[in-house]
XYZ file of C-alpha atoms in Angstrom:
419
model
C 34.451 -18.519 -14.666
C 32.628 -18.663 -12.135
C 32.577 -16.134 -9.342
C 31.425 -16.994 -5.871
C 31.002 -14.153 -2.997
C 30.362 -14.536 0.665
C 28.098 -12.528 2.112
C 25.066 -10.451 0.540
C 26.135 -7.183 2.541
C 27.083 -3.716 0.300
C 30.635 -4.995 0.034
C 29.328 -8.351 -1.500
C 26.561 -6.998 -3.557
C 28.384 -4.338 -5.008
C 31.075 -6.353 -6.042
C 28.403 -8.556 -7.924
C 27.127 -5.687 -9.743
C 30.751 -4.206 -10.586
C 31.428 -8.008 -11.653
C 28.250 -8.121 -13.883
C 29.391 -4.172 -15.607
C 32.403 -5.599 -16.381
C 31.219 -8.411 -18.582
C 30.996 -11.897 -16.156
C 28.063 -13.577 -16.079
C 28.256 -16.594 -13.521
C 28.298 -15.031 -10.261
C 26.566 -15.978 -7.267
C 26.329 -14.585 -3.886
C 26.028 -16.910 -0.431
C 24.743 -15.477 3.139
C 24.663 -17.396 5.951
C 20.991 -15.729 7.214
C 18.145 -17.538 6.237
C 16.619 -14.609 5.201
C 18.074 -11.293 4.298
C 16.633 -8.573 6.448
C 17.206 -4.039 5.935
C 19.734 -4.239 9.294
C 21.381 -1.329 10.950
C 20.652 2.320 11.009
C 21.996 5.535 8.981
C 25.671 5.489 7.120
C 27.964 7.701 5.456
C 28.366 7.225 2.164
C 31.374 9.687 0.667
C 31.919 11.260 -2.728
C 34.305 8.330 -3.716
C 31.385 5.940 -3.098
C 28.875 7.854 -4.633
C 30.973 7.790 -7.822
C 31.000 4.116 -8.101
C 27.293 4.045 -7.290
C 26.536 6.010 -9.936
C 29.258 4.853 -12.490
C 26.680 1.098 -12.146
C 23.604 3.583 -12.895
C 22.148 3.521 -9.024
C 22.889 6.917 -8.224
C 19.359 8.493 -8.043
C 18.285 5.184 -6.606
C 20.239 5.578 -3.655
C 20.099 9.394 -3.445
C 16.449 8.803 -3.300
C 17.051 6.668 0.368
C 17.931 9.787 2.166
C 19.664 12.847 2.149
C 22.908 15.084 1.125
C 24.520 16.844 4.277
C 26.123 20.082 2.889
C 28.731 20.822 6.039
C 30.441 18.511 8.391
C 30.514 20.248 11.636
C 33.152 19.628 14.821
C 32.790 20.655 18.477
C 34.065 19.917 21.902
C 31.981 18.195 24.446
C 30.500 22.174 25.658
C 29.111 22.982 22.030
C 32.136 25.307 21.369
C 32.933 24.850 17.020
C 36.533 23.455 15.883
C 36.357 22.785 12.966
C 33.812 23.168 9.946
C 33.750 22.505 5.990
C 31.882 21.865 3.682
C 30.619 17.887 2.096
C 29.584 16.602 -1.063
C 28.904 19.107 -3.958
C 29.315 22.195 -1.706
C 32.903 21.138 -1.030
C 33.467 21.018 -5.309
C 32.949 17.598 -5.383
C 31.190 16.432 -8.341
C 29.388 13.814 -6.477
C 27.636 14.338 -3.122
C 27.939 12.862 -0.235
C 24.816 11.115 1.336
C 23.357 10.027 4.582
C 21.332 7.292 4.433
C 19.924 3.817 6.011
C 22.409 0.917 5.794
C 19.492 -1.630 5.162
C 17.634 0.411 2.647
C 20.987 0.705 1.140
C 21.205 -2.734 1.498
C 18.116 -3.611 -0.031
C 18.584 -1.416 -3.015
C 21.611 -3.417 -4.041
C 19.768 -6.546 -3.340
C 17.453 -5.046 -5.908
C 19.972 -4.008 -8.320
C 21.409 -7.664 -8.322
C 18.174 -9.745 -8.842
C 16.815 -7.255 -11.379
C 20.460 -7.420 -13.663
C 22.098 -10.882 -12.476
C 18.514 -13.030 -11.945
C 16.663 -14.028 -8.847
C 18.287 -16.546 -8.011
C 21.665 -14.733 -7.797
C 21.658 -14.395 -4.230
C 21.149 -18.051 -2.496
C 20.591 -17.151 1.662
C 21.137 -19.872 3.883
C 24.676 -21.057 3.017
C 27.410 -20.675 5.490
C 30.573 -21.164 5.079
C 32.092 -23.509 6.254
C 36.126 -23.555 4.064
C 37.280 -22.702 0.772
C 39.257 -25.814 -0.865
C 42.368 -24.594 -2.799
C 43.403 -26.613 -6.385
C 45.512 -25.173 -8.840
C 42.770 -24.067 -11.252
C 39.673 -23.882 -9.597
C 38.500 -23.263 -5.650
C 35.661 -24.865 -3.724
C 33.747 -23.322 -1.264
C 31.882 -25.520 1.046
C 28.492 -24.462 2.742
C 26.647 -26.005 5.249
C 23.088 -25.442 4.575
C 19.443 -26.878 6.048
C 19.989 -29.859 3.864
C 23.444 -30.540 4.532
C 27.094 -29.650 2.768
C 26.927 -27.550 -0.454
C 30.018 -27.606 -2.364
C 30.489 -24.595 -4.628
C 33.857 -25.017 -7.265
C 34.634 -21.730 -8.924
C 37.228 -19.925 -10.400
C 37.052 -16.579 -7.739
C 35.628 -16.782 -4.295
C 35.359 -13.306 -2.746
C 34.724 -13.505 1.016
C 32.835 -10.384 1.527
C 31.548 -11.474 4.861
C 32.143 -9.100 7.436
C 34.389 -8.674 10.257
C 33.904 -11.958 11.959
C 34.659 -13.407 8.284
C 35.180 -17.557 7.787
C 37.419 -17.207 4.953
C 39.603 -14.914 6.883
C 39.598 -17.012 10.106
C 40.326 -20.574 7.474
C 43.740 -18.565 7.298
C 44.198 -17.046 10.874
C 42.834 -18.974 12.410
C 44.999 -17.777 15.611
C 43.772 -13.801 15.014
C 41.145 -14.482 17.672
C 38.186 -12.044 18.327
C 38.051 -7.968 16.938
C 40.230 -5.825 18.605
C 38.259 -3.595 21.242
C 39.372 -0.314 22.284
C 37.373 0.331 24.723
C 34.890 2.351 23.917
C 30.713 1.359 23.536
C 29.000 2.269 21.101
C 24.617 3.820 21.169
C 23.332 4.220 17.740
C 19.883 4.815 17.238
C 17.633 7.472 15.096
C 14.872 10.213 16.080
C 12.548 12.388 14.712
C 13.571 15.769 16.329
C 13.629 19.414 15.583
C 16.310 20.124 13.253
C 19.297 21.707 14.179
C 21.896 24.475 12.642
C 20.676 24.368 8.530
C 19.151 20.824 8.805
C 22.017 19.445 6.382
C 24.986 19.622 9.019
C 26.378 16.672 10.240
C 27.834 17.235 13.399
C 30.381 15.729 16.043
C 31.020 16.618 19.456
C 33.062 15.584 22.389
C 36.798 14.224 22.598
C 38.639 11.108 22.745
C 36.940 9.754 25.383
C 33.098 10.506 25.228
C 31.201 12.199 21.975
C 28.017 12.342 20.142
C 27.527 12.038 16.586
C 24.511 13.239 14.655
C 23.078 13.650 11.025
C 19.927 14.058 9.604
C 18.725 11.244 7.077
C 15.764 13.408 5.869
C 14.650 16.459 5.297
C 12.985 18.580 7.729
C 9.350 18.150 7.144
C 6.527 20.949 7.781
C 6.540 21.275 11.416
C 10.967 21.627 11.102
C 11.383 18.086 12.398
C 13.830 15.492 10.560
C 14.898 12.079 11.011
C 18.557 11.773 12.660
C 20.565 9.379 13.374
C 23.129 9.197 16.060
C 25.995 7.192 17.828
C 26.570 8.077 21.357
C 30.025 6.812 22.777
C 32.198 6.407 25.366
C 34.968 5.089 27.262
C 33.362 2.113 29.275
C 34.459 -1.258 31.146
C 32.157 -2.994 28.685
C 32.498 -6.372 26.468
C 35.077 -6.864 24.136
C 35.357 -7.950 20.253
C 33.545 -11.168 20.810
C 29.867 -9.322 21.039
C 30.845 -7.094 18.658
C 26.899 -6.864 17.046
C 24.919 -3.865 15.013
C 21.713 -5.281 16.219
C 21.569 -5.570 19.942
C 19.415 -3.418 21.596
C 19.704 -1.670 25.186
C 17.804 0.044 28.038
C 18.537 3.746 27.103
C 18.490 4.773 30.466
C 21.934 4.610 31.101
C 23.070 6.137 27.618
C 20.899 9.117 29.043
C 22.566 9.403 31.946
C 25.964 9.737 30.534
C 24.654 12.462 28.244
C 22.353 14.194 30.413
C 24.566 18.123 30.650
C 24.851 17.749 26.639
C 22.551 21.085 26.387
C 24.114 23.211 23.814
C 21.859 25.085 22.907
C 21.292 24.524 18.819
C 20.848 20.402 19.683
C 19.348 19.007 23.132
C 21.512 16.097 23.406
C 20.052 13.901 25.824
C 16.271 15.008 24.315
C 17.819 13.236 21.054
C 18.994 10.479 22.752
C 14.981 9.946 24.835
C 13.354 9.908 20.981
C 14.864 7.600 19.405
C 12.889 4.067 19.000
C 15.843 1.717 20.171
C 19.005 1.932 20.811
C 21.605 -0.628 19.359
C 24.742 -1.301 21.515
C 28.036 -2.790 20.369
C 32.051 -2.362 21.156
C 34.386 0.140 18.614
C 36.203 -2.887 16.955
C 38.550 -3.401 14.238
C 41.460 -5.514 13.674
C 44.818 -5.816 13.161
C 45.877 -5.406 9.572
C 46.975 -8.669 7.958
C 50.006 -9.143 4.778
C 47.760 -11.221 2.659
C 44.451 -11.179 1.489
C 44.875 -13.829 -1.479
C 45.482 -17.345 -1.187
C 44.764 -19.252 -4.150
C 41.826 -18.491 -5.923
C 40.392 -16.768 -3.253
C 40.357 -12.734 -1.484
C 39.223 -10.852 0.758
C 36.927 -7.783 0.603
C 35.467 -4.853 2.856
C 35.104 -5.578 6.412
C 36.473 -9.268 5.816
C 39.802 -7.499 4.805
C 40.483 -4.765 6.736
C 37.950 -3.976 9.128
C 38.102 -0.469 10.903
C 36.820 2.102 13.346
C 33.838 4.234 11.940
C 36.212 7.579 12.621
C 35.565 9.394 9.530
C 32.094 7.612 8.530
C 34.683 5.329 5.847
C 33.464 1.776 6.330
C 31.053 0.924 3.765
C 32.488 3.503 1.528
C 35.608 1.787 1.447
C 33.861 -1.753 0.769
C 32.522 0.115 -2.333
C 36.074 0.569 -3.237
C 37.029 -2.720 -3.216
C 34.496 -4.060 -4.877
C 34.433 -1.746 -7.846
C 38.921 -1.731 -7.810
C 38.496 -5.330 -7.910
C 36.098 -5.822 -10.595
C 38.244 -3.262 -13.074
C 41.429 -5.272 -12.321
C 39.732 -8.879 -13.011
C 38.171 -7.224 -16.834
C 41.484 -5.399 -17.412
C 44.186 -8.455 -16.670
C 45.663 -11.405 -18.545
C 44.670 -13.631 -15.738
C 42.813 -13.758 -12.468
C 46.506 -13.934 -10.614
C 47.837 -11.111 -11.918
C 44.168 -9.524 -11.522
C 44.348 -10.237 -7.338
C 47.862 -9.071 -7.152
C 47.215 -5.787 -9.085
C 43.796 -5.895 -6.793
C 45.724 -5.759 -3.751
C 48.485 -3.752 -4.756
C 45.956 -1.159 -4.791
C 43.937 -1.910 -1.893
C 45.795 -3.306 0.916
C 47.922 -0.556 1.212
C 45.774 2.131 1.208
C 43.227 0.473 3.517
C 46.052 -0.375 5.995
C 46.954 3.211 6.140
C 43.368 3.718 6.788
C 43.036 1.760 9.466
C 45.872 2.588 11.478
C 44.683 6.594 11.143
C 41.132 5.276 12.199
C 42.815 4.067 15.117
C 44.176 7.731 16.312
C 41.000 9.229 15.605
C 40.951 10.207 11.350
C 39.450 13.092 11.007
C 37.996 13.711 14.659
C 41.737 14.315 15.824
C 40.746 18.042 16.145
C 38.180 17.061 19.242
C 41.213 14.905 20.800
C 43.633 17.959 20.262
C 40.450 20.387 21.565
C 40.483 18.368 24.682
C 43.712 18.058 25.483
C 44.984 21.176 24.968
C 41.745 23.268 26.327
C 40.178 20.225 28.698
C 37.239 23.138 30.185
C 36.986 24.682 26.446
C 38.251 28.087 25.090
C 37.008 31.328 23.408
C 38.678 31.014 20.180
C 39.880 27.873 18.444
C 42.828 29.289 16.771
C 44.383 30.350 20.430
C 44.613 26.375 21.125
C 45.145 24.858 17.321
C 46.637 26.707 14.540
C 44.067 27.395 11.404
C 47.146 25.821 9.231
C 46.841 22.200 12.165
C 43.113 21.928 11.485
C 43.137 22.444 7.542
C 45.939 19.804 7.407
C 44.217 17.012 9.781
C 41.229 17.141 7.575
C 43.262 17.519 3.899
C 45.517 14.756 4.860
C 42.862 11.951 6.036
C 40.894 13.096 2.455
C 44.032 12.339 0.772
C 44.469 8.703 2.674
C 41.482 7.791 2.335
C 40.716 8.618 -1.423
C 38.201 11.182 -1.377
C 40.040 14.717 -1.484
C 37.812 16.574 -4.050
C 40.917 17.275 -6.367
C 41.993 13.385 -7.136
C 39.145 12.077 -7.164
C 37.426 14.195 -9.947
C 40.021 13.964 -12.155
C 40.775 9.971 -11.119
C 40.256 7.658 -13.942
C 36.672 5.595 -14.166
C 36.959 2.151 -12.630
C 34.528 1.042 -15.299
C 36.044 -1.055 -17.829
C 36.483 0.446 -20.942
C 35.672 -2.278 -22.508
C 33.049 -4.740 -20.681
C 32.458 -7.299 -23.090
C 33.791 -10.655 -22.108
């Protein structure tokens, strides 16, 4: 069976590798850009995603790209502690949490695809225009510099992101991504290591927030490369401008955070040290009631774009890819496999999209601000310990990475990949 994947991002490339592991051979990946380049700044891969990459034989390769945070800590906008928990191996997982550059991860996956599937598997310069559905196969139609290209396939996978052409074909009236009024500024900077050098921090509330985490170990001078996200409710542009690579002047962002100095972290100094600042609105899309049409389905941000609360976007795309490949390898027919894939993944990701709209695990910062806007002496006077624990634990269950469940869940590697 010929399988066509639209999009050479993290989800699409993981799908290609997973399908190859599952025994499929005729796999082609198409991307609209003429040249694949590393884009974006830092992302977090949660343990459930690292497990899947490890089971693809990529665990060590990915681990070399970044660093493993040992702690996640939430603070209010004054730097007062709200909640702290261990992460990754320190939390009892069998797999670490990894902080990596998105572009470096994408290129590592691209190299693995070319090694395992062949150098010509990924074909840039192909913009999907439509998918024609037939009784037994679908035809993906592309616009290229040399004219139209038509590819017949037993399965077409739309992994083409939040502006997915395949999704738009079946939801033409959906419009632009939904903006919640928050604007994000992302960057990386080399700054003095803070706290223990292995902590991911989130400080602020529902109106303004700062996130930082190291993407490398401290050097001999005590400095570390840090990825950060500064966030503020603004009157800026909406979902039509969702672009992960729009550089802006750092001065206005610095002004918004000029008073955020916590003693253990100087937020304005981190922003000022950035190589560049990338801006985009916080957007998602409303969940849809169907991903599959004919012999085509959606995956990753094309299926369920979500707010980045909880660090789950890339991780969920990886889970999609692995789940789809597993069902295609084990179900009697493609139709049954696609139905099983949707049954596994669509309800789970729908719940996650909606949870992230309520701030996900970052809800603890919102509650702290609502109940004690001027700060507090002891967080447990504001939010009981049991309530904090339930928010953190509940999100892990919803996102599929509670340690007890993840450590004991059966593998998504097909038991018999020969096909």
